[in-house]
Amino acid sequence: MKRTAIAIDGPSGAGKSTISKLLAKEFGFTYVDTGAIYRTVGVYVYRKGVPSNDAVEVEKLLPEIDIQIKHIGGEQRIFLNGEDVSEKIREHIISKYASDVSAIPAVRAFLLDMQREFARRDNIIMDGRDIGTVVLPDADIKIFLTATDEDRAGRRYDELKAKGQNVEFEKVLSDMRIRDAQDSERAVAPLVPAHDAIQVDTTGNTLEKSVLILKNLIAERLK
Ligand code: DC
């Protein structure tokens, strides 16, 4: 049976994961957060004490990494070699590790099939950076979410604060700009909108407003 796939790409903090989760619930689709997969590789590399930009050493670790995603009570939980690392992957330091390892071609190749397998099994809403361009170029609907740097850093800052992490806004903003540049300028699967993606700017929107815009847009196209 043909599955429906909705790709939601964009830079960090544009609201992809929060919005995608709510949309998945609304349409009864499975939500897949692909950033979590890169973050899980980041956690492993971090724990091994390997520099995350050392492509040769990082590649050597890949055969030791088993990643499983389980949907428990509608929530995506992610397991690294059997350990639930769903909270660990959200630590600020891991964002840098994830961004670094995601620029390594062997890492992207290692994770590609895992991501495609989700789309074979279920109707999905998948968020990431290259879902519409590389992972699922035939996705039924492609959305590229953006917002200003300040708006995006503000959301990331609020999220980290809410989790009790001790961060400063200026640091979150500057770290985010570095990661964005790195994600956009890397040679493999850079962060760029697919030519057939619908671009939506969420700057200044409440969550409810962004969800409503996307809900209408998707409902219109699924008719
Ligand atoms: O969405 P996020 O911040 O959790 O993603 C963490 C990192 O993973 C981000 O710096 C870019 C990378 N990533 C990627 O390269 N491709 C994806 N499909 C998803 C994330």
mmCIF file of N, CA and C in Angstrom, residues 11-77:
data_model
loop_
_atom_site.group_PDB
_atom_site.id
_atom_site.type_symbol
_atom_site.label_atom_id
_atom_site.label_comp_id
_atom_site.label_asym_id
_atom_site.label_seq_id
_atom_site.Cartn_x
_atom_site.Cartn_y
_atom_site.Cartn_z
ATOM 1 N N PRO A 11 16.018 25.022 9.587
ATOM 2 C CA PRO A 11 17.070 25.156 10.585
ATOM 3 C C PRO A 11 16.548 24.901 11.991
ATOM 4 N N SER A 12 17.473 24.789 12.949
ATOM 5 C CA SER A 12 17.048 24.506 14.319
ATOM 6 C C SER A 12 16.241 25.675 14.890
ATOM 7 N N GLY A 13 15.266 25.335 15.705
ATOM 8 C CA GLY A 13 14.488 26.370 16.391
ATOM 9 C C GLY A 13 13.373 26.992 15.568
ATOM 10 N N ALA A 14 13.167 26.518 14.346
ATOM 11 C CA ALA A 14 12.070 27.082 13.537
ATOM 12 C C ALA A 14 10.717 26.514 13.982
ATOM 13 N N GLY A 15 10.778 25.537 14.880
ATOM 14 C CA GLY A 15 9.537 24.965 15.417
ATOM 15 C C GLY A 15 9.192 23.613 14.807
ATOM 16 N N LYS A 16 10.129 23.057 14.027
ATOM 17 C CA LYS A 16 9.840 21.806 13.300
ATOM 18 C C LYS A 16 9.296 20.700 14.189
ATOM 19 N N SER A 17 10.024 20.392 15.267
ATOM 20 C CA SER A 17 9.634 19.187 16.010
ATOM 21 C C SER A 17 8.328 19.377 16.780
ATOM 22 N N THR A 18 8.158 20.525 17.424
ATOM 23 C CA THR A 18 6.915 20.747 18.176
ATOM 24 C C THR A 18 5.720 20.741 17.220
ATOM 25 N N ILE A 19 5.872 21.442 16.106
ATOM 26 C CA ILE A 19 4.774 21.529 15.134
ATOM 27 C C ILE A 19 4.505 20.154 14.508
ATOM 28 N N SER A 20 5.584 19.458 14.130
ATOM 29 C CA SER A 20 5.413 18.156 13.463
ATOM 30 C C SER A 20 4.714 17.150 14.372
ATOM 31 N N LYS A 21 5.077 17.182 15.653
ATOM 32 C CA LYS A 21 4.472 16.262 16.624
ATOM 33 C C LYS A 21 2.960 16.487 16.686
ATOM 34 N N LEU A 22 2.559 17.748 16.750
ATOM 35 C CA LEU A 22 1.131 18.065 16.847
ATOM 36 C C LEU A 22 0.403 17.708 15.553
ATOM 37 N N LEU A 23 1.065 17.947 14.426
ATOM 38 C CA LEU A 23 0.439 17.616 13.140
ATOM 39 C C LEU A 23 0.277 16.103 12.993
ATOM 40 N N ALA A 24 1.274 15.358 13.467
ATOM 41 C CA ALA A 24 1.210 13.897 13.372
ATOM 42 C C ALA A 24 0.000 13.389 14.155
ATOM 43 N N LYS A 25 -0.207 13.971 15.313
ATOM 44 C CA LYS A 25 -1.354 13.581 16.142
ATOM 45 C C LYS A 25 -2.651 13.905 15.396
ATOM 46 N N GLU A 26 -2.694 15.100 14.844
ATOM 47 C CA GLU A 26 -3.886 15.581 14.125
ATOM 48 C C GLU A 26 -4.258 14.659 12.950
ATOM 49 N N PHE A 27 -3.254 14.242 12.184
ATOM 50 C CA PHE A 27 -3.537 13.447 10.987
ATOM 51 C C PHE A 27 -3.398 11.943 11.222
ATOM 52 N N GLY A 28 -3.014 11.547 12.440
ATOM 53 C CA GLY A 28 -2.862 10.122 12.738
ATOM 54 C C GLY A 28 -1.653 9.500 12.056
ATOM 55 N N PHE A 29 -0.613 10.300 11.835
ATOM 56 C CA PHE A 29 0.611 9.810 11.212
ATOM 57 C C PHE A 29 1.662 9.521 12.300
ATOM 58 N N THR A 30 2.676 8.747 11.935
ATOM 59 C CA THR A 30 3.807 8.532 12.844
ATOM 60 C C THR A 30 4.793 9.681 12.670
ATOM 61 N N TYR A 31 5.275 10.201 13.784
ATOM 62 C CA TYR A 31 6.239 11.297 13.729
ATOM 63 C C TYR A 31 7.662 10.750 13.878
ATOM 64 N N VAL A 32 8.540 11.163 12.999
ATOM 65 C CA VAL A 32 9.953 10.763 13.117
ATOM 66 C C VAL A 32 10.842 12.008 13.147
ATOM 67 N N ASP A 33 11.576 12.149 14.239
ATOM 68 C CA ASP A 33 12.488 13.275 14.438
ATOM 69 C C ASP A 33 13.891 12.790 14.054
ATOM 70 N N THR A 34 14.348 13.152 12.864
ATOM 71 C CA THR A 34 15.635 12.601 12.411
ATOM 72 C C THR A 34 16.828 13.270 13.100
ATOM 73 N N GLY A 35 16.632 14.488 13.605
ATOM 74 C CA GLY A 35 17.715 15.140 14.355
ATOM 75 C C GLY A 35 18.112 14.285 15.552
ATOM 76 N N ALA A 36 17.121 13.610 16.138
ATOM 77 C CA ALA A 36 17.378 12.753 17.307
ATOM 78 C C ALA A 36 18.346 11.625 16.947
ATOM 79 N N ILE A 37 18.292 11.172 15.712
ATOM 80 C CA ILE A 37 19.162 10.072 15.277
ATOM 81 C C ILE A 37 20.618 10.569 15.194
ATOM 82 N N TYR A 38 20.797 11.759 14.606
ATOM 83 C CA TYR A 38 22.150 12.346 14.549
ATOM 84 C C TYR A 38 22.660 12.660 15.958
ATOM 85 N N ARG A 39 21.751 13.120 16.808
ATOM 86 C CA ARG A 39 22.139 13.417 18.185
ATOM 87 C C ARG A 39 22.598 12.143 18.914
ATOM 88 N N THR A 40 21.955 11.031 18.610
ATOM 89 C CA THR A 40 22.321 9.768 19.266
ATOM 90 C C THR A 40 23.734 9.345 18.857
ATOM 91 N N VAL A 41 24.062 9.516 17.591
ATOM 92 C CA VAL A 41 25.444 9.252 17.157
ATOM 93 C C VAL A 41 26.377 10.210 17.909
ATOM 94 N N GLY A 42 25.945 11.466 18.056
ATOM 95 C CA GLY A 42 26.727 12.465 18.792
ATOM 96 C C GLY A 42 27.002 12.033 20.224
ATOM 97 N N VAL A 43 26.000 11.460 20.883
ATOM 98 C CA VAL A 43 26.167 11.002 22.268
ATOM 99 C C VAL A 43 27.235 9.910 22.329
ATOM 100 N N TYR A 44 27.176 8.991 21.385
ATOM 101 C CA TYR A 44 28.145 7.882 21.407
ATOM 102 C C TYR A 44 29.574 8.402 21.217
ATOM 103 N N VAL A 45 29.728 9.300 20.258
ATOM 104 C CA VAL A 45 31.050 9.862 19.955
ATOM 105 C C VAL A 45 31.560 10.665 21.160
ATOM 106 N N TYR A 46 30.689 11.425 21.765
ATOM 107 C CA TYR A 46 31.022 12.224 22.955
ATOM 108 C C TYR A 46 31.519 11.321 24.083
ATOM 109 N N ARG A 47 30.763 10.262 24.312
ATOM 110 C CA ARG A 47 31.136 9.357 25.412
ATOM 111 C C ARG A 47 32.447 8.635 25.158
ATOM 112 N N LYS A 48 32.747 8.406 23.884
ATOM 113 C CA LYS A 48 33.996 7.714 23.541
ATOM 114 C C LYS A 48 35.191 8.656 23.599
ATOM 115 N N GLY A 49 34.916 9.959 23.750
ATOM 116 C CA GLY A 49 35.999 10.932 23.819
ATOM 117 C C GLY A 49 36.664 11.167 22.470
ATOM 118 N N VAL A 50 35.943 10.842 21.398
ATOM 119 C CA VAL A 50 36.496 11.048 20.055
ATOM 120 C C VAL A 50 36.083 12.442 19.575
ATOM 121 N N PRO A 51 37.013 13.231 19.004
ATOM 122 C CA PRO A 51 36.608 14.552 18.498
ATOM 123 C C PRO A 51 35.548 14.388 17.397
ATOM 124 N N SER A 52 34.459 15.140 17.520
ATOM 125 C CA SER A 52 33.315 14.889 16.622
ATOM 126 C C SER A 52 33.582 15.317 15.179
ATOM 127 N N ASN A 53 34.677 16.075 14.963
ATOM 128 C CA ASN A 53 34.979 16.447 13.569
ATOM 129 C C ASN A 53 36.070 15.564 12.965
ATOM 130 N N ASP A 54 36.447 14.510 13.683
ATOM 131 C CA ASP A 54 37.453 13.584 13.155
ATOM 132 C C ASP A 54 36.743 12.469 12.375
ATOM 133 N N ALA A 55 36.597 12.698 11.076
ATOM 134 C CA ALA A 55 35.783 11.798 10.247
ATOM 135 C C ALA A 55 36.284 10.356 10.293
ATOM 136 N N VAL A 56 37.598 10.187 10.294
ATOM 137 C CA VAL A 56 38.165 8.839 10.254
ATOM 138 C C VAL A 56 37.827 8.082 11.538
ATOM 139 N N GLU A 57 38.036 8.736 12.671
ATOM 140 C CA GLU A 57 37.772 8.080 13.964
ATOM 141 C C GLU A 57 36.274 7.870 14.194
ATOM 142 N N VAL A 58 35.472 8.832 13.796
ATOM 143 C CA VAL A 58 34.017 8.703 13.979
ATOM 144 C C VAL A 58 33.506 7.532 13.126
ATOM 145 N N GLU A 59 33.994 7.438 11.909
ATOM 146 C CA GLU A 59 33.541 6.353 11.024
ATOM 147 C C GLU A 59 33.849 4.984 11.631
ATOM 148 N N LYS A 60 34.983 4.876 12.308
ATOM 149 C CA LYS A 60 35.368 3.593 12.926
ATOM 150 C C LYS A 60 34.381 3.177 14.009
ATOM 151 N N LEU A 61 33.727 4.161 14.626
ATOM 152 C CA LEU A 61 32.789 3.843 15.718
ATOM 153 C C LEU A 61 31.433 3.345 15.208
ATOM 154 N N LEU A 62 31.110 3.652 13.951
ATOM 155 C CA LEU A 62 29.746 3.381 13.472
ATOM 156 C C LEU A 62 29.284 1.926 13.637
ATOM 157 N N PRO A 63 30.153 0.928 13.367
ATOM 158 C CA PRO A 63 29.681 -0.460 13.535
ATOM 159 C C PRO A 63 29.307 -0.810 14.969
ATOM 160 N N GLU A 64 29.737 0.018 15.918
ATOM 161 C CA GLU A 64 29.428 -0.260 17.339
ATOM 162 C C GLU A 64 28.087 0.345 17.748
ATOM 163 N N ILE A 65 27.472 1.087 16.824
ATOM 164 C CA ILE A 65 26.272 1.844 17.202
ATOM 165 C C ILE A 65 25.006 1.171 16.694
ATOM 166 N N ASP A 66 24.111 0.841 17.632
ATOM 167 C CA ASP A 66 22.787 0.343 17.247
ATOM 168 C C ASP A 66 21.764 1.362 17.746
ATOM 169 N N ILE A 67 20.951 1.870 16.824
ATOM 170 C CA ILE A 67 19.938 2.858 17.206
ATOM 171 C C ILE A 67 18.553 2.281 16.939
ATOM 172 N N GLN A 68 17.712 2.343 17.937
ATOM 173 C CA GLN A 68 16.324 1.906 17.758
ATOM 174 C C GLN A 68 15.415 3.062 18.131
ATOM 175 N N ILE A 69 14.354 3.216 17.364
ATOM 176 C CA ILE A 69 13.343 4.214 17.723
ATOM 177 C C ILE A 69 12.065 3.466 18.048
ATOM 178 N N LYS A 70 11.483 3.785 19.180
ATOM 179 C CA LYS A 70 10.216 3.158 19.547
ATOM 180 C C LYS A 70 9.209 4.252 19.818
ATOM 181 N N HIS A 71 7.990 4.024 19.423
ATOM 182 C CA HIS A 71 6.936 4.985 19.718
ATOM 183 C C HIS A 71 6.137 4.448 20.888
ATOM 184 N N ILE A 72 6.314 5.105 22.028
ATOM 185 C CA ILE A 72 5.683 4.629 23.261
ATOM 186 C C ILE A 72 4.689 5.695 23.707
ATOM 187 N N GLY A 73 3.409 5.323 23.742
ATOM 188 C CA GLY A 73 2.364 6.275 24.144
ATOM 189 C C GLY A 73 2.378 7.524 23.273
ATOM 190 N N GLY A 74 2.631 7.354 21.980
ATOM 191 C CA GLY A 74 2.627 8.481 21.053
ATOM 192 C C GLY A 74 3.923 9.297 21.077
ATOM 193 N N GLU A 75 4.837 8.962 21.969
ATOM 194 C CA GLU A 75 6.113 9.686 22.083
ATOM 195 C C GLU A 75 7.214 8.905 21.390
ATOM 196 N N GLN A 76 8.089 9.608 20.678
ATOM 197 C CA GLN A 76 9.255 8.936 20.113
ATOM 198 C C GLN A 76 10.323 8.798 21.207
ATOM 199 N N ARG A 77 10.764 7.580 21.475
ATOM 200 C CA ARG A 77 11.890 7.355 22.407
ATOM 201 C C ARG A 77 13.024 6.761 21.583
#
